[in-house]
Coordinates of C-alpha atoms and ligand atoms in Angstrom, one line a residue:
M30 CA 80.6 91.5 78.3
T31 CA 82.1 94.7 77.0
D32 CA 84.4 94.9 74.0
K33 CA 87.6 95.6 76.0
P34 CA 90.8 94.8 74.2
S35 CA 91.8 91.3 75.1
N36 CA 94.8 90.4 77.2
F37 CA 96.2 87.0 78.2
L38 CA 94.3 87.0 81.5
A39 CA 91.0 87.7 79.7
T40 CA 91.8 84.8 77.4
I41 CA 92.5 82.4 80.3
I42 CA 89.2 83.4 82.0
E43 CA 87.3 83.1 78.7
D44 CA 88.6 79.5 78.3
D45 CA 87.9 78.7 82.0
L46 CA 84.3 79.8 81.6
A47 CA 83.9 78.1 78.2
S48 CA 85.2 74.8 79.5
G49 CA 83.0 74.9 82.5
K50 CA 86.0 74.9 84.9
H51 CA 84.4 77.9 86.5
K52 CA 80.8 79.1 86.4
S53 CA 81.8 82.6 87.4
I54 CA 85.0 84.2 88.3
H55 CA 86.2 85.7 91.6
T56 CA 89.3 87.9 91.8
R57 CA 90.7 90.0 94.7
F58 CA 92.9 93.1 95.1
P59 CA 95.1 92.5 98.1
P60 CA 97.0 95.6 99.3
E61 CA 99.1 95.7 102.4
P62 CA 97.8 98.7 104.4
N63 CA 101.3 100.2 104.9
G64 CA 101.0 103.2 102.6
Y65 CA 98.8 105.0 100.1
L66 CA 98.1 103.3 96.8
H67 CA 100.1 104.5 93.8
I68 CA 99.8 104.3 90.0
G69 CA 101.0 100.7 90.0
H70 CA 98.2 99.7 92.3
A71 CA 95.8 101.6 90.1
K72 CA 96.9 99.2 87.3
S73 CA 96.4 96.2 89.5
I74 CA 92.9 97.5 90.6
C75 CA 91.9 98.0 87.0
V76 CA 93.1 94.5 86.2
N77 CA 91.4 92.7 89.1
F78 CA 88.2 94.7 89.3
G79 CA 88.1 95.2 85.6
L80 CA 88.3 91.5 84.7
A81 CA 85.6 90.7 87.3
K82 CA 83.4 93.4 85.8
Q83 CA 84.1 92.3 82.2
F84 CA 83.1 88.7 82.9
G85 CA 80.2 89.4 85.4
G86 CA 82.2 88.0 88.3
S87 CA 83.1 89.7 91.6
C88 CA 86.3 91.1 93.2
N89 CA 87.2 91.3 96.8
L90 CA 89.1 94.0 98.5
R91 CA 91.4 92.2 101.0
F92 CA 93.8 93.9 103.3
D93 CA 96.9 91.8 103.5
D94 CA 97.5 92.8 107.1
T95 CA 100.1 90.3 108.4
N96 CA 102.7 92.9 109.5
P97 CA 101.4 95.1 112.3
E98 CA 104.6 97.0 112.6
K99 CA 104.1 99.0 109.3
E100 CA 100.3 99.0 109.0
E101 CA 97.9 101.7 110.0
Q102 CA 94.2 102.5 110.0
Q103 CA 94.7 105.7 108.0
Y104 CA 96.0 103.5 105.1
I105 CA 93.0 101.2 105.3
N106 CA 90.7 104.2 105.0
S107 CA 92.6 105.8 102.1
I108 CA 92.8 102.5 100.2
Q109 CA 89.0 102.1 100.3
E110 CA 88.5 105.7 99.3
D111 CA 90.9 105.3 96.4
V112 CA 89.4 102.1 95.0
R113 CA 85.9 103.6 95.1
W114 CA 87.1 106.9 93.5
L115 CA 88.7 104.9 90.7
G116 CA 85.2 103.6 90.0
F117 CA 85.2 100.1 91.5
E118 CA 83.2 98.4 94.2
W119 CA 84.2 95.3 96.0
Q120 CA 82.0 92.4 96.9
G121 CA 80.5 92.6 100.4
E122 CA 82.5 94.0 103.2
P123 CA 86.3 94.6 102.9
K124 CA 88.1 91.5 103.9
Y125 CA 91.2 91.2 106.1
A126 CA 93.8 88.5 106.1
S127 CA 93.6 88.9 109.9
D128 CA 90.0 87.6 109.7
Y129 CA 91.6 84.2 109.0
F130 CA 94.3 84.2 111.8
Q131 CA 92.5 81.5 113.8
Q132 CA 91.9 79.3 110.8
L133 CA 95.5 79.8 109.7
Y134 CA 96.7 78.8 113.2
D135 CA 94.5 75.7 113.2
W136 CA 95.9 74.8 109.8
A137 CA 99.4 75.3 111.0
L138 CA 98.7 72.8 113.8
L139 CA 97.6 70.4 111.1
L140 CA 100.8 70.9 109.1
I141 CA 102.8 70.1 112.3
E142 CA 100.7 67.0 113.0
N143 CA 101.3 65.8 109.5
G144 CA 105.0 66.3 109.7
D145 CA 104.9 69.2 107.3
A146 CA 106.1 72.0 109.6
Y147 CA 108.5 72.4 112.5
V148 CA 109.6 75.0 115.0
C149 CA 113.1 76.2 114.3
E150 CA 115.5 78.1 116.6
L151 CA 118.2 79.1 114.2
T152 CA 119.2 82.8 114.5
P153 CA 118.4 84.9 111.5
E154 CA 122.1 84.8 110.5
Q155 CA 122.3 81.1 110.8
M156 CA 119.1 80.8 108.9
R157 CA 120.6 82.8 106.0
E158 CA 123.7 80.6 106.1
Y159 CA 121.7 77.4 106.1
R160 CA 119.5 78.6 103.2
G161 CA 122.3 78.2 100.6
T162 CA 122.4 80.3 97.4
L163 CA 121.0 80.2 93.9
T164 CA 123.9 77.9 92.9
E165 CA 124.3 75.9 96.2
P166 CA 121.7 73.9 98.0
G167 CA 120.8 74.7 101.6
K168 CA 121.4 72.6 104.6
N169 CA 118.9 71.0 106.9
S170 CA 118.3 72.9 110.2
P171 CA 119.3 70.9 113.2
Y172 CA 115.7 71.4 114.5
R173 CA 114.1 69.9 111.4
Q174 CA 113.8 66.4 113.1
R175 CA 111.9 67.6 116.1
R176 CA 109.1 65.2 117.0
V177 CA 105.5 66.3 116.3
A178 CA 104.6 66.5 120.0
E179 CA 107.5 68.8 120.7
N180 CA 106.7 71.0 117.7
L181 CA 103.0 71.2 118.8
D182 CA 104.0 72.2 122.3
L183 CA 106.5 74.8 121.2
F184 CA 104.2 76.3 118.6
Q185 CA 101.4 76.6 121.2
R186 CA 103.8 78.3 123.6
M187 CA 104.9 80.6 120.9
K188 CA 101.3 81.6 120.5
S189 CA 100.8 82.1 124.3
G190 CA 103.7 84.6 124.4
E191 CA 106.3 82.5 126.3
F192 CA 109.2 83.3 123.9
A193 CA 110.9 86.5 122.8
D194 CA 110.6 88.0 119.4
G195 CA 112.9 86.4 116.9
S196 CA 113.8 83.5 119.2
M197 CA 112.0 80.9 117.1
V198 CA 109.8 80.5 114.0
L199 CA 107.5 77.9 112.4
R200 CA 108.8 76.6 109.1
A201 CA 107.3 74.4 106.4
K202 CA 109.3 71.2 106.0
I203 CA 109.7 71.0 102.2
D204 CA 113.2 70.7 100.6
M205 CA 116.4 72.5 101.6
A206 CA 117.9 71.3 98.3
S207 CA 115.2 72.7 96.1
P208 CA 116.5 74.9 93.2
N209 CA 113.7 77.3 94.2
I210 CA 114.8 79.1 97.4
N211 CA 111.2 79.8 98.3
M212 CA 110.8 76.0 98.8
R213 CA 113.7 75.7 101.2
D214 CA 111.7 75.4 104.4
P215 CA 110.1 78.8 104.2
I216 CA 108.9 80.6 107.4
L217 CA 105.2 80.3 108.2
Y218 CA 105.1 82.2 111.5
R219 CA 107.1 84.7 113.4
I220 CA 106.9 86.0 116.9
R221 CA 106.1 89.7 117.0
K222 CA 104.8 91.1 120.2
K223 CA 103.1 94.0 118.6
T224 CA 99.5 95.3 118.8
H225 CA 97.6 94.8 115.6
H226 CA 95.2 97.4 114.2
Q227 CA 92.5 94.8 113.7
T228 CA 93.2 92.1 116.3
G229 CA 94.7 94.1 119.1
D230 CA 96.8 92.0 121.4
Q231 CA 95.0 88.8 120.6
W232 CA 98.1 87.4 118.7
C233 CA 101.8 87.7 119.2
I234 CA 102.6 85.4 116.4
Y235 CA 101.9 86.5 112.8
P236 CA 101.7 84.4 109.7
S237 CA 104.0 85.1 106.8
Y238 CA 102.8 86.5 103.5
D239 CA 103.4 83.2 101.7
Y240 CA 101.5 81.2 104.3
T241 CA 98.6 83.7 104.4
H242 CA 98.0 84.6 100.8
G243 CA 96.9 81.4 99.1
Q244 CA 94.9 80.2 102.1
S245 CA 93.0 83.5 102.2
D246 CA 92.4 83.2 98.5
A247 CA 90.9 79.7 99.0
L248 CA 88.8 80.8 102.0
E249 CA 87.3 83.5 99.9
G250 CA 86.6 81.3 96.9
I251 CA 89.0 83.2 94.6
T252 CA 89.2 81.5 91.2
H253 CA 92.0 83.6 89.6
S254 CA 94.6 85.0 92.0
I255 CA 96.3 87.7 89.9
C256 CA 99.6 89.2 91.0
T257 CA 102.8 90.7 89.7
L258 CA 105.7 88.7 88.3
E259 CA 107.9 88.9 91.5
F260 CA 105.5 86.3 92.9
E261 CA 106.2 83.8 90.1
D262 CA 108.9 82.0 92.2
H263 CA 106.5 81.8 95.1
K264 CA 103.9 79.9 93.0
P265 CA 105.2 76.4 93.8
L266 CA 104.9 77.2 97.5
Y267 CA 101.4 78.7 97.0
E268 CA 100.4 75.4 95.4
W269 CA 102.3 73.2 97.9
L270 CA 100.4 74.8 100.8
L271 CA 97.0 74.5 99.0
S272 CA 97.8 70.8 98.4
K273 CA 98.6 70.1 102.0
L274 CA 95.6 71.8 103.6
P275 CA 91.9 71.0 103.6
V276 CA 91.1 74.2 101.8
P277 CA 87.6 74.7 100.3
C278 CA 88.8 75.4 96.8
Q279 CA 92.0 75.5 94.7
P280 CA 92.6 79.1 93.4
K281 CA 95.1 79.5 90.6
Q282 CA 97.8 82.1 90.6
Y283 CA 98.6 84.2 87.5
E284 CA 101.3 86.8 87.1
F285 CA 101.7 89.9 85.0
A286 CA 104.4 92.5 84.7
R287 CA 104.4 95.4 87.1
L288 CA 103.7 98.8 85.7
N289 CA 106.8 101.1 85.8
V290 CA 106.5 104.7 84.7
N291 CA 109.5 106.9 83.9
Y292 CA 110.1 110.1 86.0
T293 CA 108.2 108.3 88.8
V294 CA 108.9 106.1 91.8
T295 CA 106.4 103.4 92.6
S296 CA 107.5 101.9 95.9
K297 CA 105.5 102.6 99.0
R298 CA 108.7 102.7 101.0
K299 CA 110.2 105.5 98.8
L300 CA 106.9 107.4 98.6
K301 CA 106.8 107.2 102.4
K302 CA 110.3 108.7 102.6
L303 CA 109.2 111.6 100.4
V304 CA 106.4 112.2 102.9
D305 CA 108.4 111.7 106.1
E306 CA 111.2 113.9 104.9
G307 CA 108.9 116.7 104.0
V308 CA 109.9 116.7 100.3
V309 CA 106.2 116.8 99.5
N310 CA 103.2 117.9 101.6
G311 CA 101.8 114.5 102.5
W312 CA 100.7 111.4 100.6
D313 CA 98.1 113.3 98.6
D314 CA 100.4 116.1 97.5
P315 CA 99.4 116.7 93.9
R316 CA 102.9 115.9 92.7
M317 CA 102.7 112.4 94.2
P318 CA 102.1 109.4 91.9
T319 CA 99.6 108.2 94.5
I320 CA 96.0 107.8 93.6
A321 CA 95.1 110.4 96.2
G322 CA 97.8 112.8 94.9
M323 CA 96.6 112.4 91.3
R324 CA 93.0 112.9 92.4
R325 CA 94.0 116.1 94.2
R326 CA 95.9 117.2 91.1
G327 CA 92.7 117.0 89.1
V328 CA 93.4 113.8 87.2
P329 CA 90.1 112.3 86.3
A330 CA 89.5 108.7 87.4
V331 CA 88.5 107.8 83.9
A332 CA 91.9 109.0 82.5
L333 CA 93.6 106.6 84.9
R334 CA 91.4 103.7 83.8
T335 CA 92.1 104.6 80.2
F336 CA 95.8 104.7 80.9
A337 CA 95.6 101.3 82.5
E338 CA 94.0 99.9 79.3
M339 CA 96.5 101.7 77.1
V340 CA 99.6 100.2 78.7
G341 CA 98.2 96.7 78.3
T342 CA 98.5 93.7 80.6
S343 CA 101.3 91.2 79.7
R344 CA 104.1 89.3 81.2
A345 CA 106.7 91.4 79.4
G346 CA 107.9 94.2 81.6
G347 CA 109.2 97.6 80.6
V348 CA 109.0 101.2 81.4
V349 CA 106.0 103.3 80.3
D350 CA 106.5 106.9 79.3
L351 CA 104.8 109.3 81.7
G352 CA 103.7 111.2 78.5
M353 CA 101.2 108.4 77.9
L354 CA 99.4 109.1 81.2
E355 CA 99.6 112.8 80.4
Y356 CA 98.1 112.1 77.0
A357 CA 95.2 110.3 78.5
I358 CA 94.6 113.1 81.0
R359 CA 94.7 115.8 78.3
E360 CA 92.4 113.8 76.0
E361 CA 89.8 113.4 78.7
L362 CA 89.9 117.0 79.9
N363 CA 90.0 118.5 76.5
Q364 CA 86.7 116.8 75.8
N365 CA 85.0 117.3 79.2
A366 CA 86.5 120.2 81.1
P367 CA 84.5 123.4 81.0
R368 CA 86.4 126.5 79.8
A369 CA 87.0 129.5 82.0
M370 CA 89.3 132.5 82.0
A371 CA 92.1 133.2 84.5
V372 CA 94.9 135.7 84.2
L373 CA 98.0 134.5 86.0
R374 CA 100.3 137.6 85.5
P375 CA 97.8 140.5 85.3
L376 CA 98.4 143.6 83.3
E377 CA 95.8 146.3 83.4
V378 CA 94.0 147.5 80.3
V379 CA 91.8 150.6 80.4
I380 CA 89.2 151.1 77.6
S381 CA 89.5 154.7 76.5
N382 CA 86.2 154.9 74.7
R383 CA 83.9 153.7 77.5
P384 CA 82.9 155.5 80.7
D385 CA 84.3 154.3 84.0
D386 CA 80.9 153.0 85.1
W387 CA 80.4 150.9 81.9
Q388 CA 79.6 147.3 82.5
E389 CA 78.1 144.6 80.2
Q390 CA 77.3 140.9 80.7
L391 CA 78.7 138.8 77.8
S392 CA 77.5 135.3 77.1
V393 CA 80.5 133.0 76.7
S394 CA 80.4 129.4 75.7
N395 CA 81.5 126.8 78.2
H396 CA 83.0 124.6 75.6
P397 CA 83.7 125.6 72.0
Q398 CA 83.0 122.1 70.6
R399 CA 80.2 121.2 72.9
P400 CA 77.3 123.7 72.8
E401 CA 75.3 121.3 75.1
L402 CA 77.6 122.4 77.9
G403 CA 75.9 125.8 77.7
E404 CA 77.1 129.4 78.2
R405 CA 77.9 131.5 81.2
K406 CA 77.8 135.2 81.9
V407 CA 81.1 137.0 82.0
A408 CA 81.2 140.7 83.0
I409 CA 83.2 143.2 81.0
S410 CA 83.9 146.7 82.2
Q411 CA 86.2 149.7 81.5
R412 CA 89.2 148.1 83.3
L413 CA 90.4 144.6 82.4
Y414 CA 93.3 142.4 83.0
I415 CA 95.2 140.5 80.3
D416 CA 98.3 138.4 80.8
Q417 CA 101.7 140.2 80.8
N418 CA 102.9 137.7 78.2
D419 CA 100.2 138.7 75.8
F420 CA 101.5 142.2 75.3
N421 CA 104.8 143.2 73.7
T422 CA 105.9 146.8 73.3
D423 CA 107.7 146.0 70.0
N424 CA 105.2 146.6 67.3
S425 CA 107.6 145.5 64.6
L426 CA 107.1 141.9 65.6
S427 CA 105.5 140.0 62.7
R428 CA 101.9 139.0 63.0
K429 CA 102.9 135.4 62.5
K430 CA 105.5 135.5 65.3
F431 CA 103.4 137.3 67.9
K432 CA 99.6 136.7 67.6
R433 CA 98.9 138.9 70.6
L434 CA 98.7 142.6 71.5
V435 CA 101.3 145.2 70.4
P436 CA 100.9 149.0 70.3
G437 CA 98.7 150.2 67.4
D438 CA 97.3 146.8 66.6
Y439 CA 94.2 144.7 67.2
V440 CA 93.5 141.6 69.2
R441 CA 90.2 139.9 70.1
L442 CA 89.2 139.3 73.7
R443 CA 88.0 135.7 74.0
G444 CA 84.1 135.8 73.9
G445 CA 84.2 139.6 73.6
Y446 CA 85.2 142.6 71.6
I447 CA 88.2 143.5 69.5
I448 CA 90.5 146.0 71.1
K449 CA 93.3 148.1 69.8
A450 CA 96.3 149.1 72.0
E451 CA 96.6 152.9 71.8
S452 CA 99.4 153.5 74.4
F453 CA 101.0 152.1 77.4
T454 CA 102.8 153.2 80.5
Q455 CA 105.9 151.7 82.1
D456 CA 107.1 151.8 85.7
A457 CA 110.6 152.8 86.8
N458 CA 112.0 149.4 85.9
G459 CA 110.7 149.5 82.4
Q460 CA 107.9 147.0 83.2
V461 CA 104.7 147.8 81.4
S462 CA 102.2 148.8 84.1
Q463 CA 99.1 149.8 82.1
I464 CA 97.7 149.7 78.6
V465 CA 95.2 152.1 77.2
A466 CA 93.1 150.5 74.5
S467 CA 90.1 151.4 72.4
L468 CA 87.2 149.0 71.8
V469 CA 86.2 148.4 68.2
E470 CA 82.5 149.2 68.0
G471 CA 80.3 146.5 66.6
S472 CA 82.9 143.8 67.1
L473 CA 81.2 141.6 69.7
G474 CA 81.0 138.2 68.1
T475 CA 81.5 139.4 64.5
D476 CA 84.2 140.5 62.2
V477 CA 84.5 144.2 61.4
E478 CA 85.5 145.3 57.9
G479 CA 89.1 146.5 57.7
V480 CA 90.0 145.3 61.3
K481 CA 92.2 142.2 61.5
P482 CA 93.0 141.1 65.0
R483 CA 96.4 139.4 65.5
G484 CA 94.8 136.7 67.6
V485 CA 92.5 135.9 70.5
I486 CA 93.6 136.4 74.1
H487 CA 92.0 135.7 77.4
W488 CA 91.2 138.4 79.9
V489 CA 89.1 139.1 83.0
C490 CA 87.1 142.1 84.1
A491 CA 89.0 144.0 86.7
N492 CA 85.8 145.1 88.6
S493 CA 84.3 141.7 89.1
C494 CA 87.3 139.3 89.0
I495 CA 88.4 137.4 92.1
D496 CA 91.9 136.9 93.5
A497 CA 93.1 133.4 93.7
E498 CA 96.1 131.3 94.7
I499 CA 97.3 129.0 92.0
R500 CA 99.7 126.2 92.4
L501 CA 101.7 125.2 89.3
Y502 CA 103.2 121.8 89.2
D503 CA 105.9 120.2 87.2
R504 CA 107.2 116.6 87.3
L505 CA 108.4 115.7 90.8
F506 CA 111.6 114.1 89.4
N507 CA 113.9 115.5 86.7
H508 CA 115.5 112.1 86.1
E509 CA 114.0 109.4 83.9
T510 CA 114.8 106.6 86.3
P511 CA 115.0 108.4 89.7
D512 CA 115.4 105.3 91.8
K513 CA 117.9 103.5 89.6
G514 CA 120.8 104.4 91.9
G515 CA 119.0 102.9 94.9
D516 CA 118.3 105.2 97.8
D517 CA 119.6 108.5 96.4
F518 CA 116.5 109.0 94.5
L519 CA 115.9 112.1 96.6
Q520 CA 118.8 113.8 94.7
H521 CA 116.7 113.7 91.5
V522 CA 113.8 115.7 93.0
N523 CA 112.9 118.6 90.6
P524 CA 113.5 121.7 92.8
S525 CA 110.9 123.6 90.8
S526 CA 108.2 121.1 90.9
L527 CA 105.9 123.5 92.8
Q528 CA 105.5 127.1 92.0
L529 CA 103.0 129.4 93.8
V530 CA 101.3 132.1 91.9
S531 CA 99.7 134.6 94.2
T532 CA 98.8 137.3 91.6
A533 CA 96.1 135.4 89.7
K534 CA 92.8 137.0 88.8
L535 CA 89.9 134.7 87.9
E536 CA 86.6 135.3 86.3
A537 CA 84.0 135.7 89.0
S538 CA 82.1 132.5 88.2
L539 CA 85.1 130.4 89.4
A540 CA 84.4 131.4 93.0
Q541 CA 81.4 129.0 92.9
A542 CA 83.4 126.1 91.5
A543 CA 82.8 122.9 93.4
P544 CA 85.9 121.4 94.8
E545 CA 87.5 118.9 92.5
T546 CA 86.0 120.4 89.3
V547 CA 88.6 120.8 86.6
F548 CA 88.5 123.7 84.2
Q549 CA 90.4 124.5 81.1
F550 CA 91.7 128.0 81.9
E551 CA 91.8 129.3 78.3
R552 CA 95.3 129.3 76.8
E553 CA 96.9 128.2 80.2
G554 CA 96.0 124.6 80.9
Y555 CA 93.8 122.5 83.1
F556 CA 93.2 123.6 86.7
V557 CA 91.2 121.9 89.5
A558 CA 89.5 123.6 92.5
D559 CA 91.4 122.2 95.4
R560 CA 89.6 119.3 97.1
Y561 CA 90.3 120.7 100.6
L562 CA 91.3 124.3 100.4
H563 CA 89.3 125.9 97.7
Q564 CA 86.6 128.3 99.1
S565 CA 84.5 130.8 97.3
D566 CA 86.1 133.7 99.3
K567 CA 89.5 132.1 99.1
P568 CA 89.8 130.3 95.8
L569 CA 92.7 127.9 95.3
F570 CA 93.4 126.0 92.1
N571 CA 96.0 123.3 91.3
M572 CA 97.3 123.0 87.8
T573 CA 96.5 119.5 86.6
I574 CA 98.4 119.7 83.3
G575 CA 99.4 122.2 80.6
L576 CA 97.7 122.3 77.2
R577 CA 100.7 120.9 75.4
D578 CA 103.4 118.4 76.1
V579 CA 106.3 120.7 77.1
W580 CA 108.6 117.8 78.0
Q581 CA 108.6 116.4 74.4
S582 CA 109.7 119.8 73.1
K583 CA 112.3 120.1 75.9
A584 CA 113.9 116.8 75.0
Ligands
ATP630 P1 105.1 98.5 96.7 O1 106.2 97.9 96.0 O2 104.8 99.9 96.3 O3 105.4 98.5 98.2 P2 103.6 96.2 97.0 O4 103.5 95.3 95.8 O5 104.3 95.8 98.1 O6 103.9 97.6 96.4 P3 100.9 95.6 97.9 O7 100.1 96.4 98.8 O8 101.4 94.3 98.3 O9 102.1 96.6 97.4 O10 100.2 95.5 96.5 C1 98.9 95.1 96.3 C2 98.8 94.6 94.9 O11 99.2 95.6 93.9 C3 99.6 93.4 94.6 O12 98.9 92.4 94.0 C4 100.7 93.9 93.8 O13 101.2 92.9 92.9 C5 100.0 95.1 93.0 N1 101.0 96.1 92.6 C6 101.9 96.8 93.3 N2 102.6 97.5 92.6 C7 102.3 97.3 91.3 C8 102.7 97.8 90.0 N3 103.7 98.7 89.9 N4 102.1 97.4 88.9 C9 101.1 96.5 89.0 N5 100.7 96.0 90.1 C10 101.2 96.4 91.3
MG631 MG1 103.6 93.5 98.6

């Protein structure tokens, strides 16, 4: 057992193992394959797979695929990829609720035989009317008293496709006066003449979520069925069904609060809308809070796992600050991302005291605090690029205020020499177009008597650098609770969440970066070689995150 911080679920499991109630635990993660997984699912994955790992148990991946209308194979594939990428492995093959359709059907016949279910022909509107409200009891359906034989006959004919979609349903016969609306004769089966991604046209009736979930748990030997709090009111039904059926075991449901993150939407329906309306470029757009999007953005899986730990697991809901995730990402990358140099807005510097064929190879450390990450060769030649923001024509700026290059003063090139700006030229618009600088002899890696550089700046060698496309990202929403007002969440999309930089010059070694490697571009932030589009002859980097929390200072 690892020394993870304890949460109430871990405590329950510890007790169940200590008392001998269970010899080992078995959990499951049950996504519906109707979209890509998002940060909330990442939390659920970490809880379910994490507890199994912590207590030496196992965790199933089960596709909760009872609604063929909204489900697709591409989502099944992405979900498996995302769970593995997050660092977890499920027990055996992935499971599907549809694997149990025959068993669920047979058990439905049993419920009918025992007088616990009936075929109802109320229209959806009538059904709503009969259901009652939170304060008023419901009314019994006129079909509630059908005889067993008639119910059996109708249900079998529902299955064989005799009736139209929506014309009848199978309902559990529980209690229309129950204070819990979920117990007012809930629907067990609907007619839906729709091809299913797993079972094809074998079925035209599909079991409801409530009827499917607990029985699937029992069939898989799940001990702790962990879900989010919105299922708390379904628990009595979960238990009622388990008590009425000859299931092989009695799983127990536990709920915890959903993860909500500010500046973020976590609803598959809304995320799908962003994709369908072209607000983003697909489910894995680096601005998306999907696992695939965060991966493409360069967020390390371990940072997501750390974040899931940091937010804790409890029954008290709330909204987590996005800054907490960003903190976890920065901490991880600061420790582990190799350093490199990239100039986003290049300004040419010509070294006046070196010939135009001068070239040297400098050894530059890959990580200042971690010598074990080694060094790399970085070329320097007579022509360099520095960032436009690192030069100011006003040499009266104090050293304290501007720790970069000004005419007549010194600055150190990261990993290289000290240079002094001698002169500069401007274009017709007054934009500085070139700097002429002298290199301070003997300044490579050491101080020089009487020369005090204002600071250290990054640079690249103009002869050997490579051109790259860089995509800068900002938060996708500029509102703390973008979906509070319902469906107008699209109006809170940050119009400058994506900025393309086409002028960037990178040090040559970055052409060889393996896709998905994240670097700290010195003084700029963390950038990842795009998973799909980065090529050595056409480099493309996505900004993962800046070095500092700019949102805190904006607020
Ligand atoms: P969405 O609301 O995005 O459509 P969902 O709950 O319908 O999500 P499912 O595919 O049914 O999506 O979810 C699979 C599992 O992930 C469920 O156990 C669900 O409780 C859990 N889950 C979904 N969203 C969150 C969240 N924000 N925080 C924690 N767990 C979540
Ligand atoms: Mg759901």
